[in-house]
C-alpha cells in the first residue's frame, strides 16, 4: 500500500504490535486509533526527537543561545565546547533527578515528624523494629523510649540532612568502609542534600564551571546525595510508617480494572496519600456510599511507582507502568485518577475530557491546568482521602461504555532487603550467606538489577522482557524496581514457580529451595537504595570481595526516560556498579576533529571505572546489553577467583528432574531411579 493510501491515523505510525509487546497495551492502542485519540505512542511517532538535542549538541543555558554545535570545532557564543555542554546538561539532569527523589524523602521526613508529634491523623508507626534499627545506625538512643520519641529524633536527624552545609551526610555511614574511604579520597562525599543540588545548578549557570571532568565530578557527589541520602531516607521512612514489605500476592495490568466497581487509580510516587486512600477505600461508610451509587464497591489500582508502593505493602493491583497511564483512561472505566508528583503526563487532562474520568491533582507542588485540585495535607489525610473517594463515587453514574482489556497476571512483590535476609536464613540465622554461597559455587552466575522507565521511543516493555528472560536462562538472578518490575510482572516472571521452566538450572534450584520467584520485585524507584543495601550486605557477608565493585553484579535501565534514572545510574556507578542505559544517549554527539576534546562518554565509562570501579554506558541494542552484562559478570567472577560458570555443572534442578522422571513410563522410571536391574 502506498504511503498516501494508508488511512490517516496510521500513516507513518507504528502498529499497536510494533509499539508495545504487551497485549493489553496493544488492545488499547488499537482502540485509541479507532476513536482517533492521541497517546504518547502516537505523538512519539509524529514528533521525532530533535537530532541535535538528543545527542547533547545543544545548549540553552543563556539568552545568547540556544547554541547548536553541529559543525566540527564549533563552540557556543560564549565559547563553550561540546564536552562542556554535554557535561553541563548531564549534571543538570542528575540534579533534577536527585531533587525529585530527595524532595519526596523530605516530605516523608515531615510526615514522620508530624506522626511523632501526634499531629498526623490516621498515620501510625507500623514498623517499630525497623524504626529502632534505623535510629540505632545514627546512635539515637532507642532504649526505654516510646516509638514516637525515637521517631521524633530520627525525623529531626533526617530533616537536618537536607540543609546541612558541612561534614558528611549521615546515611553515607551505611556504605562499605572501603567505598566510603574511596569517596573521601576522591572528594565526592556529599555534605548536604540541598547543598549538592544547588551547587550543581550554580556550577552550570552561564560562565561557571567549564571543565567537563570537573563538572562530572560534582555530578557524582550530587547523585550520592540522592542514593545514599534523599532516596534512602524515603525508603526508610516509608517502611517505618507503612511497613517493611514482605512477599504477598498481587496482580498487574489493565485487566485489574473492574466493570462493576468504582475504579480509582492512584498515580505518581509518594505513599503518604495513596496509603490513606487505601485505608479510606476500606472504610464501611465509603463502601456503603459506593454501593448506594450502584457500584459493587471501590476498586483501587496504581500506576507507576505509587503502584509499586501500595502493591508491595497492601497488595493493591498495578494497572500498569508509565506508558499505560493514558491507556488506563482510554478504558473509560476510571472514575478518578489521583496524581501527586512525578511521571504524570499533562496529556491526561485533555484525554480525560473525552471520557468521564476526573484527573485530581493533590500535591501543593503539582497542578495541571484543567484538572481538579484537592490539596493533600498529612495533618488531615483521612478526611481528604474520603473526599476524593466520594468525588469518584459521585462520578460513577457518568460512566459510558468501557473497554477493559482482559489481561492481567499475578506476581509476588515485596522483596525488601530485610525479607531477603530473612528468607535465606530464617528468623534466627537470617543472612546473605546462602546467596553469596550460591554465587560463589556458580549456581547463580551473578545478579542484575533491571530498573527504570518505559519510553514510547522504544517498543514498550520489549527491552525489559527480552533482557530479563535471557539473563534468567543464563542463571543470573534478577532484582527489579519501578516500571521495569511492572513490565515483567505483566509477563508472569515475578510469580513463584510459574516462570521457573524458563530459568537456568542453577538459579532454578536456588529458587525452588528457597521458594522465591527468579525475579525479585524490590519496590519503587527510590527503593533502588534497597539494592545498595543488599550489595553492601553481600560484601559484608564475605566471599565476594570487600567492596561493591567486586561483586558480580550489574545495573540496567533498558527503557529509561526520566532524569531520575540518570541520577540513579550515576549513584550506582559511584557505588561501584557497571550501569547500562538503553534507549537514547544524551552524550552521544561528538566532534571527531577536535583533538583536545575530553569526550564525556569516555569519561563516564573508562574515567569513572578507574576512579569508582563502576562505569556508565548507553547501549540501545538488547543483545549487546545482554552480552556486555554476561561478560562483565564473568570477568568479576574471574577476578574473585570463583569457578568459571558452567550451566551443566549442577545438572537439572531437583524439580526439573522429578518432572522428567514423571513423564517416563513406569519401567523406565524405575531403572532410571534404581538402575537397570531393578
Ligand atoms: Ni522511576 Fe517511578 Fe516509572 Fe521511570 Fe517514572 S514511575 S520513579 S521514573 S517512569 S521507572
Ligand atoms: Fe550558548 Fe554559552 Fe549561552 Fe550555552 S551558555 S546558550 S553555549 S552562549
XYZ file of C-alpha atoms and ligand atoms in Angstrom:
696
model
C 0.000 0.000 0.000
C 1.412 3.391 -0.918
C 2.007 5.837 1.906
C -0.840 8.139 0.838
C -3.308 5.208 0.741
C -2.834 4.326 4.407
C -5.826 5.561 6.420
C -4.824 8.758 8.152
C -4.432 7.762 11.814
C -1.878 5.098 10.894
C 0.224 6.973 8.344
C 3.901 6.931 9.331
C 2.977 5.276 12.575
C 3.824 2.040 14.288
C 1.119 -0.586 14.563
C -0.008 -1.409 18.116
C 2.132 -4.563 17.897
C 5.174 -2.526 16.928
C 4.538 -0.002 19.677
C 4.237 -2.464 22.572
C 4.749 -6.144 23.334
C 2.041 -6.010 26.000
C -1.264 -7.386 24.639
C -3.273 -5.089 26.932
C -1.430 -2.039 25.622
C -1.842 -3.277 22.049
C -5.597 -3.604 22.522
C -5.852 -0.095 23.942
C -3.669 1.398 21.192
C -5.921 -0.179 18.570
C -8.893 1.339 20.375
C -7.151 4.734 20.506
C -6.792 4.596 16.729
C -10.411 3.643 16.342
C -11.594 6.721 18.209
C -8.768 8.959 16.973
C -7.290 9.589 20.423
C -3.717 10.767 20.701
C -1.308 8.994 23.086
C 2.391 9.279 23.906
C 2.913 6.463 21.414
C 1.258 8.306 18.535
C 2.886 11.593 19.495
C 6.302 9.912 19.569
C 5.639 8.700 16.033
C 4.700 12.107 14.703
C 7.169 14.137 16.756
C 10.634 12.731 16.117
C 13.323 13.614 18.643
C 15.473 16.649 17.840
C 18.593 15.087 16.391
C 20.795 17.856 17.807
C 19.446 17.994 21.328
C 19.012 14.232 21.659
C 22.746 13.622 21.432
C 23.755 16.549 23.643
C 24.887 19.025 20.991
C 22.670 21.907 22.078
C 22.978 24.370 24.964
C 20.137 26.599 26.085
C 21.575 27.833 29.350
C 21.529 31.519 28.489
C 19.857 34.129 26.329
C 22.724 34.297 23.832
C 21.708 30.822 22.682
C 20.362 28.239 22.241
C 23.627 27.229 20.596
C 23.762 24.189 18.326
C 27.248 22.751 17.977
C 26.760 20.682 14.861
C 29.923 21.653 12.997
C 33.290 20.172 13.863
C 35.120 22.503 16.192
C 32.197 24.882 16.636
C 31.503 26.315 20.089
C 28.651 28.231 21.670
C 28.553 32.037 21.537
C 30.396 32.062 24.879
C 32.980 29.582 23.602
C 31.594 26.575 25.459
C 32.751 23.352 23.818
C 30.595 20.340 23.110
C 32.089 18.441 26.057
C 31.323 21.234 28.480
C 27.794 21.442 27.146
C 27.227 17.689 27.463
C 28.638 17.591 30.978
C 26.523 20.593 31.991
C 23.330 19.146 30.540
C 24.057 15.824 32.189
C 24.675 17.204 35.676
C 21.527 19.327 35.400
C 19.552 16.177 34.758
C 21.223 14.430 37.669
C 20.426 17.416 39.884
C 16.764 17.387 38.809
C 16.507 13.658 39.385
C 18.211 13.893 42.768
C 15.926 16.797 43.669
C 12.805 14.813 42.788
C 13.795 11.782 44.851
C 15.096 13.827 47.736
C 12.166 16.203 47.968
C 9.978 13.113 48.178
C 12.243 11.960 51.056
C 11.920 15.362 52.706
C 8.120 15.219 52.642
C 8.194 11.793 54.244
C 10.503 13.143 56.952
C 7.959 15.913 57.638
C 5.238 13.279 57.856
C 7.321 11.208 60.282
C 7.831 14.312 62.376
C 4.101 15.049 62.400
C 3.365 11.450 63.409
C 5.916 11.678 66.231
C 4.237 14.879 67.429
C 0.785 13.272 67.260
C -0.320 15.735 64.576
C -0.960 13.405 61.665
C -4.382 11.793 61.963
C -4.600 8.302 60.540
C -0.879 7.570 60.372
C 0.920 5.298 62.810
C 4.390 3.853 63.121
C 3.729 0.441 61.636
C 7.237 -0.959 61.746
C 8.704 -0.210 65.164
C 11.548 -2.770 64.813
C 12.738 -1.056 61.635
C 12.476 2.336 63.331
C 14.752 1.066 66.089
C 17.252 -0.477 63.671
C 17.453 2.675 61.551
C 17.659 5.006 64.567
C 20.441 2.854 66.035
C 22.511 3.380 62.875
C 22.750 7.008 63.862
C 23.378 6.485 67.558
C 19.858 7.612 68.539
C 19.017 6.171 71.947
C 16.332 3.515 71.461
C 16.250 2.015 74.965
C 13.260 2.656 77.210
C 11.810 5.198 74.815
C 8.470 5.251 73.034
C 8.390 4.792 69.244
C 7.185 8.406 68.965
C 10.185 9.736 70.874
C 12.592 7.755 68.712
C 10.711 8.775 65.554
C 10.916 12.428 66.564
C 14.693 12.239 66.862
C 15.040 10.319 63.613
C 12.808 12.810 61.766
C 14.932 15.702 63.082
C 18.129 13.976 62.045
C 16.756 13.236 58.591
C 15.369 16.736 58.092
C 18.783 18.055 59.036
C 20.416 16.157 56.129
C 18.759 18.451 53.602
C 20.001 21.786 54.888
C 23.441 20.674 56.071
C 26.332 22.815 54.957
C 29.349 20.795 56.008
C 30.571 17.423 57.166
C 29.321 14.087 55.904
C 25.753 13.124 55.092
C 24.822 10.663 57.832
C 23.375 7.746 55.785
C 26.724 7.564 53.962
C 27.900 5.652 57.026
C 25.860 2.687 55.793
C 28.114 2.133 52.744
C 31.012 -0.365 52.886
C 34.094 1.044 54.667
C 36.320 0.760 51.618
C 33.810 2.602 49.472
C 33.491 5.484 51.951
C 37.256 5.836 52.043
C 37.398 5.998 48.297
C 34.744 8.728 48.209
C 36.636 10.667 50.789
C 39.932 10.396 48.925
C 38.269 11.488 45.703
C 36.461 14.349 47.438
C 32.929 13.339 46.485
C 31.412 12.602 49.888
C 28.180 14.598 49.913
C 27.778 17.264 52.609
C 24.134 18.261 52.468
C 21.440 17.123 50.031
C 20.200 20.580 49.081
C 23.730 21.944 49.002
C 24.959 19.481 46.360
C 21.900 20.061 44.169
C 22.171 23.848 44.443
C 25.879 23.708 43.717
C 25.180 21.642 40.572
C 22.860 24.419 39.381
C 25.294 27.158 40.326
C 28.204 25.477 38.575
C 26.205 25.197 35.360
C 24.943 28.761 35.256
C 26.411 30.623 32.306
C 30.091 31.312 32.802
C 30.864 28.991 35.725
C 32.424 25.531 35.769
C 33.680 24.765 32.269
C 35.939 21.775 32.750
C 33.874 18.725 31.758
C 35.685 16.301 34.092
C 35.290 18.722 36.977
C 31.578 19.108 36.272
C 31.120 15.329 36.114
C 32.971 15.008 39.409
C 30.271 17.054 41.057
C 27.597 15.015 39.250
C 28.884 12.050 41.255
C 28.637 13.957 44.508
C 25.136 15.182 43.698
C 23.935 11.697 42.826
C 25.390 10.264 46.043
C 23.287 12.765 47.961
C 20.322 11.081 46.277
C 21.184 7.373 46.553
C 22.817 7.449 49.977
C 20.721 10.429 51.052
C 17.271 11.528 49.887
C 16.157 8.230 48.344
C 17.463 6.177 51.242
C 15.603 8.446 53.651
C 12.437 7.974 51.589
C 12.707 4.185 51.677
C 13.484 4.083 55.411
C 10.581 6.294 56.408
C 8.095 4.617 54.059
C 8.914 1.291 55.703
C 8.696 2.744 59.205
C 5.330 4.407 58.578
C 3.696 1.924 56.235
C 5.503 -1.327 56.971
C 8.563 -3.033 55.532
C 7.419 -5.056 52.530
C 7.278 -8.844 52.606
C 6.014 -11.060 49.795
C 2.300 -11.135 49.119
C 0.119 -11.850 46.138
C -0.649 -9.093 43.667
C -1.813 -8.545 40.111
C -0.663 -6.346 37.274
C -2.021 -4.963 34.018
C -5.090 -3.089 32.839
C -7.291 -6.131 33.351
C -7.292 -5.377 37.085
C -9.866 -2.629 36.430
C -13.411 -3.717 37.199
C -16.520 -3.130 35.147
C -18.901 -3.187 38.101
C -16.915 -1.134 40.590
C -15.836 2.451 41.088
C -12.270 2.402 39.728
C -9.859 4.821 41.347
C -6.317 4.861 40.007
C -3.543 6.409 42.088
C -0.593 7.550 40.013
C 2.678 9.180 40.947
C 5.137 8.432 43.695
C 4.549 9.303 47.315
C 2.938 6.649 49.520
C 1.631 9.207 52.045
C -1.552 9.922 50.111
C -2.036 6.564 48.411
C -1.798 4.672 51.717
C -4.572 6.872 53.116
C -6.725 6.296 50.042
C -6.235 2.557 50.531
C -7.375 2.905 54.149
C -10.326 5.139 53.219
C -11.445 2.753 50.461
C -11.960 0.099 53.157
C -13.990 2.409 55.370
C -17.523 0.958 55.766
C -19.176 4.353 55.156
C -17.315 4.816 51.905
C -18.041 1.274 50.765
C -21.721 1.852 51.572
C -21.649 5.157 49.683
C -20.286 3.310 46.635
C -22.989 0.654 46.872
C -25.660 3.328 47.150
C -24.333 4.709 43.870
C -24.998 1.346 42.262
C -21.428 0.059 42.229
C -20.112 -3.161 43.673
C -17.634 -1.284 45.844
C -14.395 0.570 45.212
C -11.568 -0.914 43.184
C -8.202 0.764 43.688
C -5.289 0.331 41.315
C -1.921 2.024 40.854
C 0.228 3.348 38.021
C 3.996 3.985 38.110
C 5.813 3.934 41.442
C 2.727 4.699 43.525
C 1.539 1.354 42.193
C 4.691 -0.299 43.497
C 4.386 1.333 46.922
C 0.855 0.068 47.593
C 1.278 -3.174 45.657
C 4.143 -4.406 47.778
C 2.657 -3.313 51.103
C -1.102 -3.683 50.593
C -1.453 -5.989 47.609
C -3.317 -3.281 45.660
C -3.055 -4.225 41.964
C -0.934 -2.299 39.474
C -2.881 -1.156 36.421
C 0.366 -0.644 34.548
C 3.603 1.224 34.178
C 4.460 4.696 32.914
C 3.221 4.275 29.336
C -0.102 2.857 30.494
C -1.359 5.990 32.256
C -3.186 7.203 29.149
C -4.250 3.686 28.171
C -5.959 3.343 31.542
C -8.072 6.439 30.821
C -8.992 5.011 27.418
C -10.734 2.071 29.116
C -13.477 4.531 30.065
C -13.731 2.682 33.362
C -11.869 5.078 35.647
C -13.894 7.424 37.829
C -10.858 9.264 39.181
C -7.139 9.253 38.528
C -5.473 10.719 41.592
C -1.953 12.008 40.979
C 0.709 13.517 43.220
C 4.229 14.057 41.863
C 6.488 12.844 39.035
C 5.957 10.988 35.753
C 2.450 12.388 35.288
C 1.709 13.343 31.692
C -0.041 16.633 31.083
C -1.862 14.881 28.239
C -4.014 13.049 30.803
C -6.262 16.061 31.243
C -7.077 16.554 27.560
C -7.536 12.816 27.077
C -9.829 12.536 30.095
C -12.099 15.227 28.617
C -13.286 12.640 26.112
C -14.356 10.389 28.967
C -15.934 10.887 32.364
C -12.631 10.409 34.230
C -11.653 13.117 36.705
C -7.962 13.893 36.981
C -7.292 15.017 40.548
C -4.017 16.688 41.416
C -3.141 16.641 45.112
C 0.383 17.926 45.652
C 0.994 21.580 46.553
C 3.867 21.291 44.050
C 1.914 19.931 41.086
C -1.090 21.444 39.361
C -2.237 20.731 35.823
C -4.473 23.209 34.061
C -7.929 21.741 33.665
C -7.509 19.167 36.441
C -9.419 19.188 39.728
C -7.090 20.176 42.563
C -7.735 18.765 46.031
C -4.709 19.612 48.068
C -3.299 16.946 50.288
C -2.129 17.715 53.804
C -0.783 14.935 56.006
C -2.325 16.591 59.062
C -5.839 15.916 57.692
C -5.164 12.961 55.444
C -8.129 10.741 56.320
C -10.728 13.407 55.562
C -9.069 14.406 52.290
C -8.802 10.786 51.155
C -12.520 10.285 51.841
C -13.437 13.491 49.981
C -11.517 12.250 46.960
C -13.248 8.884 47.048
C -16.707 10.460 47.403
C -15.995 12.586 44.347
C -15.013 9.450 42.433
C -18.142 7.623 43.563
C -20.375 10.557 42.546
C -18.757 10.350 39.130
C -19.670 6.662 38.663
C -23.072 7.481 37.222
C -21.411 9.482 34.429
C -19.599 6.403 33.125
C -20.232 5.435 29.484
C -19.111 2.337 27.599
C -15.989 0.615 28.920
C -13.159 -1.200 27.114
C -11.161 -3.025 29.761
C -8.668 -5.367 28.086
C -8.881 -8.737 29.806
C -5.182 -9.136 30.541
C -3.596 -9.373 33.942
C -1.025 -11.560 35.597
C -0.237 -12.442 39.192
C 3.014 -11.619 40.946
C 4.667 -11.828 44.340
C 6.220 -8.452 45.111
C 7.704 -7.292 48.400
C 11.339 -8.355 48.498
C 12.796 -5.794 50.854
C 16.424 -6.403 51.850
C 15.138 -7.321 55.291
C 12.959 -10.007 53.778
C 15.719 -11.338 51.520
C 17.928 -11.632 54.577
C 15.186 -13.458 56.452
C 14.145 -15.776 53.616
C 17.687 -17.027 53.204
C 18.211 -17.956 56.811
C 15.021 -17.668 58.856
C 14.393 -15.505 61.908
C 17.336 -16.685 63.965
C 20.040 -17.074 61.379
C 18.928 -14.591 58.717
C 21.894 -13.846 56.496
C 23.109 -13.348 52.976
C 25.395 -16.395 53.334
C 23.270 -18.725 51.163
C 23.100 -16.108 48.383
C 26.841 -15.489 48.497
C 27.484 -19.247 48.564
C 25.230 -19.825 45.562
C 27.093 -17.159 43.612
C 30.477 -18.441 44.717
C 29.599 -22.016 43.713
C 28.260 -20.796 40.376
C 24.656 -21.908 40.763
C 23.840 -18.247 40.470
C 26.145 -16.645 37.930
C 25.624 -13.109 39.186
C 22.976 -10.516 39.954
C 21.366 -7.993 37.606
C 19.225 -5.083 38.751
C 16.825 -4.250 35.904
C 15.119 -0.977 36.679
C 13.666 2.207 35.292
C 11.042 3.542 32.975
C 9.291 2.712 29.760
C 9.740 5.079 26.839
C 7.493 5.474 23.782
C 10.550 5.707 21.534
C 11.214 2.055 22.346
C 8.748 -0.790 21.808
C 7.015 -0.703 25.199
C 8.234 -3.410 27.637
C 10.215 -5.168 24.893
C 13.718 -4.488 26.204
C 12.731 -5.222 29.818
C 11.258 -8.600 28.976
C 13.898 -9.639 26.441
C 16.840 -8.833 28.696
C 15.231 -10.304 31.800
C 14.316 -13.590 30.101
C 17.736 -14.019 28.585
C 19.603 -13.336 31.830
C 17.364 -15.747 33.757
C 18.188 -18.510 31.266
C 21.843 -17.842 31.951
C 21.416 -18.239 35.717
C 21.564 -14.552 36.531
C 19.312 -13.638 39.473
C 17.305 -10.534 38.587
C 16.096 -7.898 41.033
C 13.759 -5.182 39.796
C 12.129 -1.914 40.797
C 9.989 0.783 39.224
C 8.304 0.398 35.862
C 10.675 -2.430 34.913
C 9.202 -4.584 37.672
C 5.655 -3.894 36.467
C 6.724 -4.753 32.904
C 7.952 -8.208 33.855
C 5.115 -8.776 36.312
C 2.700 -8.463 33.398
C 4.532 -11.302 31.665
C 4.410 -13.639 34.640
C 8.096 -13.579 35.560
C 7.529 -12.472 39.136
C 5.460 -15.323 40.401
C 6.550 -18.451 42.276
C 7.327 -21.380 40.036
C 5.343 -20.151 37.035
C 8.405 -18.938 35.186
C 10.903 -21.450 36.502
C 10.894 -23.633 33.397
C 12.412 -20.659 31.594
C 15.221 -20.293 34.119
C 18.726 -21.792 34.089
C 19.208 -24.948 36.205
C 21.344 -23.457 38.969
C 19.128 -20.458 39.549
C 16.076 -22.691 39.328
C 17.432 -24.962 42.055
C 18.006 -21.966 44.340
C 14.527 -20.550 43.638
C 12.929 -23.929 44.335
C 14.855 -24.461 47.530
C 14.204 -21.019 48.957
C 10.735 -20.706 47.419
C 11.223 -17.453 45.532
C 10.465 -16.266 42.017
C 13.540 -15.769 39.794
C 12.809 -12.051 39.567
C 12.600 -10.251 42.896
C 10.438 -7.124 42.980
C 12.159 -4.757 45.390
C 9.878 -1.763 45.145
C 9.679 1.708 43.651
C 12.486 3.754 42.134
C 13.510 5.382 45.423
C 13.831 1.794 46.641
C 16.839 1.273 44.424
C 18.553 2.105 47.696
C 17.432 -1.358 48.847
C 19.714 -2.707 46.136
C 22.597 -0.620 47.510
C 21.889 -2.128 50.923
C 21.765 -5.685 49.549
C 25.091 -5.174 47.773
C 26.615 -3.764 50.959
C 25.355 -6.719 52.983
C 26.689 -9.170 50.393
C 30.091 -7.506 50.697
C 29.937 -7.580 54.491
C 28.923 -11.248 54.467
C 32.241 -12.102 52.831
C 33.486 -14.134 49.909
C 32.594 -11.658 47.167
C 35.313 -9.093 47.733
C 35.332 -6.216 50.164
C 33.685 -3.525 48.100
C 30.631 -3.268 45.847
C 32.708 -3.030 42.654
C 33.975 -6.582 43.221
C 30.535 -8.221 43.294
C 29.461 -9.906 40.011
C 26.523 -7.536 39.613
C 25.197 -5.015 37.111
C 22.507 -2.323 36.832
C 20.434 -1.931 33.657
C 17.764 0.641 32.754
C 16.741 -0.678 29.317
C 13.942 1.794 28.523
C 14.886 4.831 30.585
C 13.370 8.274 30.030
C 13.382 10.267 33.285
C 16.106 12.427 34.810
C 15.694 10.411 38.000
C 17.036 7.432 36.064
C 20.207 9.386 35.271
C 20.686 10.238 38.937
C 20.166 6.585 39.919
C 22.616 5.445 37.252
C 25.246 7.896 38.477
C 24.994 6.964 42.149
C 25.156 3.283 41.240
C 28.340 3.933 39.240
C 29.769 5.932 42.152
C 28.911 2.983 44.393
C 30.931 0.669 42.148
C 28.391 -0.736 39.685
C 28.542 -1.146 35.940
C 25.378 0.529 34.635
C 23.943 0.197 31.141
C 21.194 2.521 29.940
C 19.159 1.502 26.892
C 17.500 3.919 24.526
C 18.704 7.414 23.899
C 22.227 8.570 24.692
C 22.386 12.214 25.825
C 26.185 12.319 25.486
C 26.444 10.677 22.102
C 27.204 13.720 19.946
C 30.886 14.050 19.064
C 33.082 16.400 17.128
C 35.691 13.944 15.945
C 38.125 16.531 14.661
C 38.596 18.263 17.993
C 41.828 16.709 19.299
C 41.906 18.126 22.806
C 38.279 17.223 23.397
C 37.673 15.238 26.584
C 34.837 13.086 25.452
C 32.188 12.976 28.126
C 31.018 9.478 27.207
C 34.581 8.147 27.562
C 34.995 9.846 30.896
C 31.796 8.260 32.184
C 32.953 4.852 31.160
C 36.751 4.477 31.426
C 37.354 7.554 33.587
C 34.759 6.651 36.196
C 35.777 2.998 36.004
C 39.289 3.932 37.115
C 38.010 6.109 39.934
C 34.979 4.181 41.197
C 35.266 0.704 39.687
C 31.892 1.374 38.056
C 31.040 2.812 34.678
C 28.090 4.229 32.757
C 27.346 3.233 29.192
C 24.466 3.875 26.811
C 23.655 0.890 24.599
C 20.475 0.729 22.557
C 20.539 -2.907 21.464
C 19.134 -5.623 23.767
C 21.537 -8.354 22.568
C 24.507 -6.076 23.079
C 23.298 -5.220 26.604
C 22.956 -8.940 27.378
C 26.413 -9.828 26.106
C 28.089 -6.930 27.937
C 26.261 -7.999 31.094
C 27.399 -11.608 30.880
C 30.975 -10.611 30.038
C 31.043 -8.249 32.990
C 29.665 -10.816 35.424
C 32.093 -13.487 34.215
C 35.034 -11.080 34.427
C 34.115 -10.180 38.021
C 33.854 -13.895 38.862
C 37.305 -14.483 37.410
C 38.844 -11.599 39.356
C 37.401 -13.049 42.562
C 38.897 -16.433 41.672
C 35.445 -18.064 41.545
C 34.914 -21.158 39.383
C 34.015 -20.422 35.807
C 30.244 -20.534 35.304
C 29.205 -23.874 33.840
C 25.491 -24.432 33.169
C 25.820 -28.236 33.222
C 27.843 -28.471 36.415
C 24.879 -28.964 38.718
C 22.710 -30.820 36.218
C 19.000 -30.336 36.362
C 17.278 -28.764 39.321
C 15.556 -31.252 41.618
C 12.070 -30.317 40.467
C 13.020 -30.404 36.799
C 14.412 -33.936 37.299
C 11.213 -35.039 39.029
C 9.164 -33.693 36.142
C 11.363 -35.558 33.684
C 11.057 -38.804 35.622
C 7.319 -38.482 35.961
C 7.000 -38.264 32.211
C 8.706 -41.665 31.765
C 6.791 -44.978 31.603
C 6.920 -46.827 34.922
C 9.585 -49.379 33.980
C 11.928 -46.764 32.593
C 11.360 -44.584 35.611
C 12.331 -47.497 37.859
C 15.520 -48.212 36.028
C 16.403 -44.533 35.958
C 15.979 -44.409 39.706
C 17.291 -47.779 40.858
C 19.455 -48.991 37.994
C 18.779 -51.234 35.002
C 18.316 -54.483 37.012
C 15.621 -53.303 39.360
Ni 11.170 5.627 38.146
Fe 8.765 5.868 39.160
Fe 8.491 4.681 36.074
Fe 10.634 5.857 35.385
Fe 8.701 7.185 36.412
S 7.410 5.809 37.613
S 10.455 6.859 39.872
S 10.976 7.438 36.734
S 8.687 6.150 34.598
S 10.587 3.966 36.481
Fe 25.313 29.356 24.083
Fe 27.179 29.600 26.010
Fe 24.725 30.574 26.409
Fe 25.091 27.942 26.291
S 25.909 29.321 27.830
S 23.447 29.076 25.296
S 26.730 27.776 24.784
S 26.205 31.214 24.875
